[in-house]
Amino acid sequence: MSKITIEFNGEDAVDDARTALDGYKWKAAMWDLDQELRSITKYGAFEGREATEAEADVADTLRECIRRILNEWKLNIED
């Protein structure tokens, strides 16, 4: 089993440590957002009602945008 040690020094140490430790939460939140947008585009449902064509188009565009940004940062929410 591997072990990783991360050290933080300086005034921003608490914020930097929290950012590092919360990485998995950010990934899970992005996954949830992606799945919400996917549901709108795939099933045409939004907040318990039928999504409008405009809402579905925006959901699809946002999903593509999120994936493009994640790809630029070399991040993957699928793993």
Coordinates of N, CA and C in Angstrom, one line a residue:
M1 N 0.8 -1.2 0.0 CA 0.0 0.0 0.0 C 0.9 1.2 0.0
S2 N 0.6 2.2 -0.8 CA 1.3 3.4 -0.9 C 0.9 4.4 0.2
K3 N 1.8 5.3 0.5 CA 1.6 6.3 1.5 C 2.0 7.7 0.9
I4 N 1.2 8.7 1.0 CA 1.5 10.0 0.5 C 1.5 11.0 1.7
T5 N 2.5 11.8 1.8 CA 2.6 12.8 2.8 C 2.6 14.2 2.1
I6 N 1.7 15.0 2.6 CA 1.5 16.4 2.0 C 1.8 17.3 3.2
E7 N 2.7 18.3 3.0 CA 3.0 19.3 4.0 C 2.6 20.7 3.5
F8 N 2.1 21.4 4.4 CA 1.7 22.8 4.1 C 2.3 23.7 5.1
N9 N 2.9 24.8 4.7 CA 3.6 25.8 5.5 C 3.1 27.2 5.2
G10 N 3.0 28.0 6.1 CA 2.7 29.4 5.8 C 1.3 29.8 6.2
E11 N 0.9 31.0 5.9 CA -0.4 31.6 6.3 C -1.6 30.9 5.7
D12 N -1.4 30.4 4.5 CA -2.6 29.8 3.8 C -2.6 28.3 4.0
A13 N -1.9 27.8 4.9 CA -1.8 26.3 5.1 C -3.1 25.7 5.4
V14 N -4.0 26.2 6.2 CA -5.3 25.6 6.5 C -6.1 25.6 5.2
D15 N -6.2 26.7 4.5 CA -7.0 26.7 3.2 C -6.4 25.7 2.2
D16 N -5.1 25.7 2.1 CA -4.5 24.8 1.1 C -4.7 23.3 1.5
A17 N -4.7 23.0 2.8 CA -4.9 21.6 3.2 C -6.4 21.3 3.0
R18 N -7.3 22.2 3.2 CA -8.7 21.9 3.0 C -9.0 21.7 1.5
T19 N -8.4 22.5 0.7 CA -8.5 22.3 -0.8 C -8.0 20.9 -1.2
A20 N -6.9 20.5 -0.7 CA -6.3 19.2 -1.1 C -7.2 18.1 -0.6
L21 N -7.7 18.2 0.7 CA -8.5 17.2 1.2 C -9.9 17.1 0.6
D22 N -10.4 18.2 0.1 CA -11.8 18.2 -0.5 C -11.8 17.8 -2.0
G23 N -10.7 17.4 -2.5 CA -10.7 17.1 -3.9 C -11.7 16.1 -4.3
Y24 N -11.9 15.0 -3.5 CA -12.9 14.0 -3.9 C -14.3 14.5 -3.8
K25 N -14.5 15.5 -3.0 CA -15.9 16.1 -2.9 C -16.1 16.9 -4.2
W26 N -15.1 17.7 -4.6 CA -15.3 18.4 -5.9 C -15.6 17.5 -7.1
K27 N -14.9 16.3 -7.1 CA -15.1 15.4 -8.2 C -16.5 14.8 -8.1
A28 N -17.0 14.5 -6.9 CA -18.3 14.0 -6.7 C -19.4 15.0 -7.1
A29 N -19.2 16.2 -6.7 CA -20.1 17.3 -7.0 C -20.2 17.5 -8.6
M30 N -19.0 17.5 -9.2 CA -19.0 17.6 -10.7 C -19.8 16.4 -11.3
W31 N -19.6 15.2 -10.8 CA -20.2 14.0 -11.3 C -21.8 14.2 -11.1
D32 N -22.2 14.7 -10.0 CA -23.6 14.9 -9.8 C -24.2 15.9 -10.7
L33 N -23.5 17.0 -10.9 CA -23.9 18.0 -11.9 C -24.0 17.4 -13.3
D34 N -23.0 16.7 -13.7 CA -23.0 16.1 -15.0 C -24.2 15.1 -15.2
Q35 N -24.5 14.4 -14.1 CA -25.6 13.4 -14.2 C -27.0 14.2 -14.3
E36 N -27.1 15.3 -13.6 CA -28.3 16.1 -13.7 C -28.5 16.6 -15.1
L37 N -27.4 17.1 -15.7 CA -27.5 17.6 -17.1 C -27.8 16.5 -18.0
R38 N -27.2 15.3 -17.8 CA -27.4 14.2 -18.7 C -28.9 13.8 -18.6
S39 N -29.4 13.8 -17.4 CA -30.8 13.4 -17.3 C -31.8 14.3 -18.1
I40 N -31.4 15.6 -18.0 CA -32.3 16.6 -18.8 C -32.2 16.3 -20.3
T41 N -31.0 16.0 -20.8 CA -30.8 15.8 -22.2 C -31.3 14.4 -22.7
K42 N -31.1 13.4 -21.8 CA -31.5 12.0 -22.2 C -33.0 11.8 -22.0
Y43 N -33.5 12.2 -20.9 CA -34.9 11.9 -20.6 C -35.9 13.0 -20.7
G44 N -35.3 14.2 -21.0 CA -36.2 15.4 -21.1 C -36.9 15.8 -19.9
A45 N -36.4 15.5 -18.7 CA -37.0 15.8 -17.5 C -36.2 16.8 -16.7
F46 N -36.9 17.8 -16.1 CA -36.3 18.9 -15.4 C -37.2 19.3 -14.2
E47 N -36.7 19.1 -13.0 CA -37.4 19.4 -11.8 C -38.8 18.9 -11.7
G48 N -38.9 17.6 -12.1 CA -40.2 16.9 -12.1 C -41.2 17.2 -13.2
R49 N -40.7 17.9 -14.2 CA -41.6 18.2 -15.3 C -40.8 18.0 -16.6
E50 N -41.5 18.1 -17.7 CA -40.9 17.9 -19.0 C -40.0 19.2 -19.3
A51 N -38.8 19.0 -19.7 CA -37.9 20.1 -20.0 C -38.2 20.7 -21.4
T52 N -38.1 22.0 -21.4 CA -38.3 22.6 -22.7 C -37.2 22.3 -23.6
E53 N -37.3 22.6 -24.9 CA -36.3 22.4 -25.9 C -35.1 23.3 -25.5
A54 N -35.3 24.5 -25.1 CA -34.3 25.4 -24.7 C -33.5 24.9 -23.5
E55 N -34.2 24.4 -22.5 CA -33.6 23.8 -21.3 C -32.7 22.6 -21.7
A56 N -33.2 21.8 -22.6 CA -32.4 20.6 -23.0 C -31.2 21.1 -23.8
D57 N -31.3 22.1 -24.6 CA -30.1 22.6 -25.4 C -29.1 23.2 -24.4
V58 N -29.5 23.9 -23.5 CA -28.6 24.5 -22.5 C -27.9 23.5 -21.7
A59 N -28.7 22.5 -21.3 CA -28.1 21.4 -20.5 C -27.0 20.7 -21.3
D60 N -27.3 20.4 -22.6 CA -26.3 19.8 -23.4 C -25.1 20.6 -23.6
T61 N -25.3 21.9 -23.8 CA -24.1 22.8 -24.0 C -23.3 22.9 -22.8
L62 N -23.9 23.0 -21.6 CA -23.2 23.1 -20.3 C -22.4 21.8 -20.1
R63 N -23.0 20.7 -20.4 CA -22.3 19.4 -20.2 C -21.1 19.3 -21.1
E64 N -21.2 19.8 -22.3 CA -20.0 19.8 -23.2 C -19.0 20.7 -22.7
C65 N -19.4 21.9 -22.2 CA -18.5 22.9 -21.6 C -17.7 22.3 -20.4
I66 N -18.4 21.7 -19.5 CA -17.8 21.1 -18.3 C -16.8 20.1 -18.7
R67 N -17.1 19.2 -19.7 CA -16.2 18.2 -20.1 C -15.0 18.8 -20.8
R68 N -15.2 19.8 -21.6 CA -14.0 20.5 -22.2 C -13.1 21.1 -21.2
I69 N -13.6 21.8 -20.2 CA -12.8 22.4 -19.1 C -12.1 21.3 -18.4
L70 N -12.8 20.2 -18.0 CA -12.1 19.1 -17.2 C -11.0 18.5 -18.1
N71 N -11.3 18.4 -19.4 CA -10.2 17.8 -20.2 C -9.0 18.7 -20.3
E72 N -9.3 20.0 -20.4 CA -8.1 21.0 -20.4 C -7.3 20.9 -19.2
W73 N -7.9 20.6 -18.0 CA -7.2 20.5 -16.8 C -6.7 19.0 -16.6
K74 N -6.9 18.2 -17.6 CA -6.6 16.7 -17.5 C -7.2 16.0 -16.3
L75 N -8.5 16.3 -16.1 CA -9.3 15.7 -15.1 C -10.4 14.8 -15.7
N76 N -10.7 13.8 -15.0 CA -11.7 12.8 -15.5 C -12.7 12.5 -14.4
I77 N -13.9 12.7 -14.6 CA -14.9 12.3 -13.6 C -15.5 10.9 -13.8
E78 N -15.0 10.3 -14.8 CA -15.6 8.9 -15.1 C -14.9 7.8 -14.3
D79 N -13.7 8.1 -13.8 CA -12.9 7.1 -13.0 C -13.3 7.1 -11.6

